[in-house]
Amino acid sequence: ALAGLAAAAAWAQAPRPVQADELLPERVLVGDVTARRALVTRAYAPLAASQGSLLETLSAYLGAGRSLEAAARTLYVHPNTVRYRLRRVADVTGWDPLDARESYVLQTALALGRLDDAGASAIVERS
């Protein structure tokens, strides 16, 4: 609750009261390690472990400015394929990438997961 209170100002449109779990990206910004772990565990890890290119599709969608058509061109698939995969992302994570707020949560989780993966790779390379 205290972590949520510290981060609430970062999301001006947040409903009041707002649960601390709804402020995960903002809590990460203020240095909350528990929120960071939660985002990676609840969003990035399940997508990385899933079948069907969900992580790649989410990354293409977010990287294309949240454009279904641009993501489809990047992936060389039909836009309906992108829509289907993004619905699967929502099923797997509980956050809908087609919703502006929830796509922000997913984009933060994607960045954190990649940072964790890069850090793990750097440790292995040093050994």
PDB file of C-alpha atoms in Angstrom, residues 12-124:
ATOM      1  CA  ALA A  12      -2.901  11.149 -13.035  1.00  0.00           C
ATOM      2  CA  GLN A  13      -6.009   9.374 -14.389  1.00  0.00           C
ATOM      3  CA  ALA A  14      -5.883   6.575 -11.841  1.00  0.00           C
ATOM      4  CA  PRO A  15      -9.170   5.914 -10.081  1.00  0.00           C
ATOM      5  CA  ARG A  16      -9.204   6.868  -6.441  1.00  0.00           C
ATOM      6  CA  PRO A  17      -8.786   4.785  -4.437  1.00  0.00           C
ATOM      7  CA  VAL A  18      -6.488   2.642  -6.593  1.00  0.00           C
ATOM      8  CA  GLN A  19      -5.035  -0.719  -5.677  1.00  0.00           C
ATOM      9  CA  ALA A  20      -1.255  -0.980  -5.463  1.00  0.00           C
ATOM     10  CA  ASP A  21      -1.277  -3.827  -8.036  1.00  0.00           C
ATOM     11  CA  GLU A  22      -2.814  -1.470 -10.584  1.00  0.00           C
ATOM     12  CA  LEU A  23       0.223   0.791 -10.196  1.00  0.00           C
ATOM     13  CA  LEU A  24       2.916  -1.763 -11.053  1.00  0.00           C
ATOM     14  CA  PRO A  25       4.659   0.289 -13.797  1.00  0.00           C
ATOM     15  CA  GLU A  26       4.643   3.420 -11.662  1.00  0.00           C
ATOM     16  CA  ARG A  27       5.929   1.485  -8.671  1.00  0.00           C
ATOM     17  CA  VAL A  28       8.805   0.199 -10.815  1.00  0.00           C
ATOM     18  CA  LEU A  29       9.669   3.811 -11.670  1.00  0.00           C
ATOM     19  CA  VAL A  30      10.046   4.657  -7.980  1.00  0.00           C
ATOM     20  CA  GLY A  31      12.311   1.655  -7.437  1.00  0.00           C
ATOM     21  CA  ASP A  32       9.897  -0.955  -6.077  1.00  0.00           C
ATOM     22  CA  VAL A  33      11.654  -4.303  -6.580  1.00  0.00           C
ATOM     23  CA  THR A  34       8.507  -6.265  -5.703  1.00  0.00           C
ATOM     24  CA  ALA A  35       6.579  -4.551  -8.503  1.00  0.00           C
ATOM     25  CA  ARG A  36       9.397  -5.245 -10.954  1.00  0.00           C
ATOM     26  CA  ARG A  37       9.391  -8.923 -10.034  1.00  0.00           C
ATOM     27  CA  ALA A  38       5.592  -9.061 -10.292  1.00  0.00           C
ATOM     28  CA  LEU A  39       5.539  -7.599 -13.806  1.00  0.00           C
ATOM     29  CA  VAL A  40       8.209  -9.967 -15.077  1.00  0.00           C
ATOM     30  CA  THR A  41       6.567 -12.960 -13.409  1.00  0.00           C
ATOM     31  CA  ARG A  42       2.982 -12.164 -14.408  1.00  0.00           C
ATOM     32  CA  ALA A  43       3.545 -10.824 -17.938  1.00  0.00           C
ATOM     33  CA  TYR A  44       6.974 -11.354 -19.470  1.00  0.00           C
ATOM     34  CA  ALA A  45       7.721 -14.881 -18.262  1.00  0.00           C
ATOM     35  CA  PRO A  46       4.385 -16.401 -19.370  1.00  0.00           C
ATOM     36  CA  LEU A  47       4.698 -14.760 -22.794  1.00  0.00           C
ATOM     37  CA  ALA A  48       8.282 -15.934 -23.208  1.00  0.00           C
ATOM     38  CA  ALA A  49       7.202 -19.471 -22.318  1.00  0.00           C
ATOM     39  CA  SER A  50       4.104 -19.473 -24.522  1.00  0.00           C
ATOM     40  CA  GLN A  51       3.629 -20.979 -27.951  1.00  0.00           C
ATOM     41  CA  GLY A  52       2.583 -18.990 -31.009  1.00  0.00           C
ATOM     42  CA  SER A  53       5.016 -16.054 -31.129  1.00  0.00           C
ATOM     43  CA  LEU A  54       3.101 -14.025 -28.555  1.00  0.00           C
ATOM     44  CA  LEU A  55       6.144 -12.178 -27.245  1.00  0.00           C
ATOM     45  CA  GLU A  56       7.353 -11.387 -30.770  1.00  0.00           C
ATOM     46  CA  THR A  57       3.883 -10.200 -31.794  1.00  0.00           C
ATOM     47  CA  LEU A  58       3.483  -7.986 -28.721  1.00  0.00           C
ATOM     48  CA  SER A  59       6.918  -6.508 -29.327  1.00  0.00           C
ATOM     49  CA  ALA A  60       6.124  -5.810 -32.992  1.00  0.00           C
ATOM     50  CA  TYR A  61       2.768  -4.255 -32.076  1.00  0.00           C
ATOM     51  CA  LEU A  62       4.239  -1.971 -29.424  1.00  0.00           C
ATOM     52  CA  GLY A  63       7.224  -1.134 -31.627  1.00  0.00           C
ATOM     53  CA  ALA A  64       4.928  -0.175 -34.495  1.00  0.00           C
ATOM     54  CA  GLY A  65       3.153   2.462 -32.429  1.00  0.00           C
ATOM     55  CA  ARG A  66       0.315   0.105 -31.517  1.00  0.00           C
ATOM     56  CA  SER A  67      -0.668  -0.313 -35.166  1.00  0.00           C
ATOM     57  CA  LEU A  68      -2.097  -3.719 -36.083  1.00  0.00           C
ATOM     58  CA  GLU A  69      -1.354  -3.246 -39.773  1.00  0.00           C
ATOM     59  CA  ALA A  70       2.234  -2.099 -39.246  1.00  0.00           C
ATOM     60  CA  ALA A  71       2.874  -4.985 -36.856  1.00  0.00           C
ATOM     61  CA  ALA A  72       1.430  -7.405 -39.413  1.00  0.00           C
ATOM     62  CA  ARG A  73       3.785  -6.044 -42.087  1.00  0.00           C
ATOM     63  CA  THR A  74       6.753  -6.367 -39.729  1.00  0.00           C
ATOM     64  CA  LEU A  75       5.837  -9.983 -38.941  1.00  0.00           C
ATOM     65  CA  TYR A  76       4.792 -10.879 -42.510  1.00  0.00           C
ATOM     66  CA  VAL A  77       1.373 -12.045 -41.339  1.00  0.00           C
ATOM     67  CA  HIS A  78      -2.234 -10.949 -41.847  1.00  0.00           C
ATOM     68  CA  PRO A  79      -3.587  -8.266 -39.467  1.00  0.00           C
ATOM     69  CA  ASN A  80      -6.170 -10.787 -38.230  1.00  0.00           C
ATOM     70  CA  THR A  81      -3.288 -12.994 -37.093  1.00  0.00           C
ATOM     71  CA  VAL A  82      -1.944 -10.091 -35.064  1.00  0.00           C
ATOM     72  CA  ARG A  83      -5.413  -9.497 -33.554  1.00  0.00           C
ATOM     73  CA  TYR A  84      -5.710 -13.171 -32.628  1.00  0.00           C
ATOM     74  CA  ARG A  85      -2.267 -13.260 -31.032  1.00  0.00           C
ATOM     75  CA  LEU A  86      -2.924 -10.066 -29.081  1.00  0.00           C
ATOM     76  CA  ARG A  87      -6.131 -11.607 -27.722  1.00  0.00           C
ATOM     77  CA  ARG A  88      -3.999 -14.564 -26.646  1.00  0.00           C
ATOM     78  CA  VAL A  89      -1.589 -12.134 -24.944  1.00  0.00           C
ATOM     79  CA  ALA A  90      -4.569 -10.816 -22.963  1.00  0.00           C
ATOM     80  CA  ASP A  91      -5.616 -14.374 -22.079  1.00  0.00           C
ATOM     81  CA  VAL A  92      -2.111 -15.293 -20.901  1.00  0.00           C
ATOM     82  CA  THR A  93      -1.315 -12.129 -18.943  1.00  0.00           C
ATOM     83  CA  GLY A  94      -4.664 -10.623 -17.991  1.00  0.00           C
ATOM     84  CA  TRP A  95      -3.663  -7.314 -19.628  1.00  0.00           C
ATOM     85  CA  ASP A  96      -5.163  -6.352 -22.986  1.00  0.00           C
ATOM     86  CA  PRO A  97      -2.598  -4.820 -25.357  1.00  0.00           C
ATOM     87  CA  LEU A  98      -5.412  -3.068 -27.264  1.00  0.00           C
ATOM     88  CA  ASP A  99      -6.215  -0.972 -24.172  1.00  0.00           C
ATOM     89  CA  ALA A 100      -3.918   2.064 -23.834  1.00  0.00           C
ATOM     90  CA  ARG A 101      -3.269   1.711 -20.098  1.00  0.00           C
ATOM     91  CA  GLU A 102      -2.822  -2.047 -20.212  1.00  0.00           C
ATOM     92  CA  SER A 103      -0.481  -1.845 -23.203  1.00  0.00           C
ATOM     93  CA  TYR A 104       1.680   0.510 -21.112  1.00  0.00           C
ATOM     94  CA  VAL A 105       1.794  -2.121 -18.375  1.00  0.00           C
ATOM     95  CA  LEU A 106       2.775  -4.769 -20.928  1.00  0.00           C
ATOM     96  CA  GLN A 107       5.385  -2.520 -22.541  1.00  0.00           C
ATOM     97  CA  THR A 108       6.961  -1.942 -19.135  1.00  0.00           C
ATOM     98  CA  ALA A 109       6.947  -5.689 -18.421  1.00  0.00           C
ATOM     99  CA  LEU A 110       8.520  -6.378 -21.817  1.00  0.00           C
ATOM    100  CA  ALA A 111      11.316  -3.898 -21.149  1.00  0.00           C
ATOM    101  CA  LEU A 112      11.960  -5.293 -17.667  1.00  0.00           C
ATOM    102  CA  GLY A 113      12.023  -8.878 -18.916  1.00  0.00           C
ATOM    103  CA  ARG A 114      14.502  -7.967 -21.640  1.00  0.00           C
ATOM    104  CA  LEU A 115      16.701  -6.175 -19.127  1.00  0.00           C
ATOM    105  CA  ASP A 116      16.639  -9.233 -16.879  1.00  0.00           C
ATOM    106  CA  ASP A 117      17.502 -11.482 -19.834  1.00  0.00           C
ATOM    107  CA  ALA A 118      20.346  -9.170 -20.891  1.00  0.00           C
ATOM    108  CA  GLY A 119      21.682  -9.078 -17.346  1.00  0.00           C
ATOM    109  CA  ALA A 120      21.603 -12.872 -17.117  1.00  0.00           C
ATOM    110  CA  SER A 121      23.417 -13.131 -20.458  1.00  0.00           C
ATOM    111  CA  ALA A 122      26.088 -10.687 -19.326  1.00  0.00           C
ATOM    112  CA  ILE A 123      26.694 -12.724 -16.166  1.00  0.00           C
ATOM    113  CA  VAL A 124      27.061 -15.936 -18.176  1.00  0.00           C
TER     114      VAL A 124
END
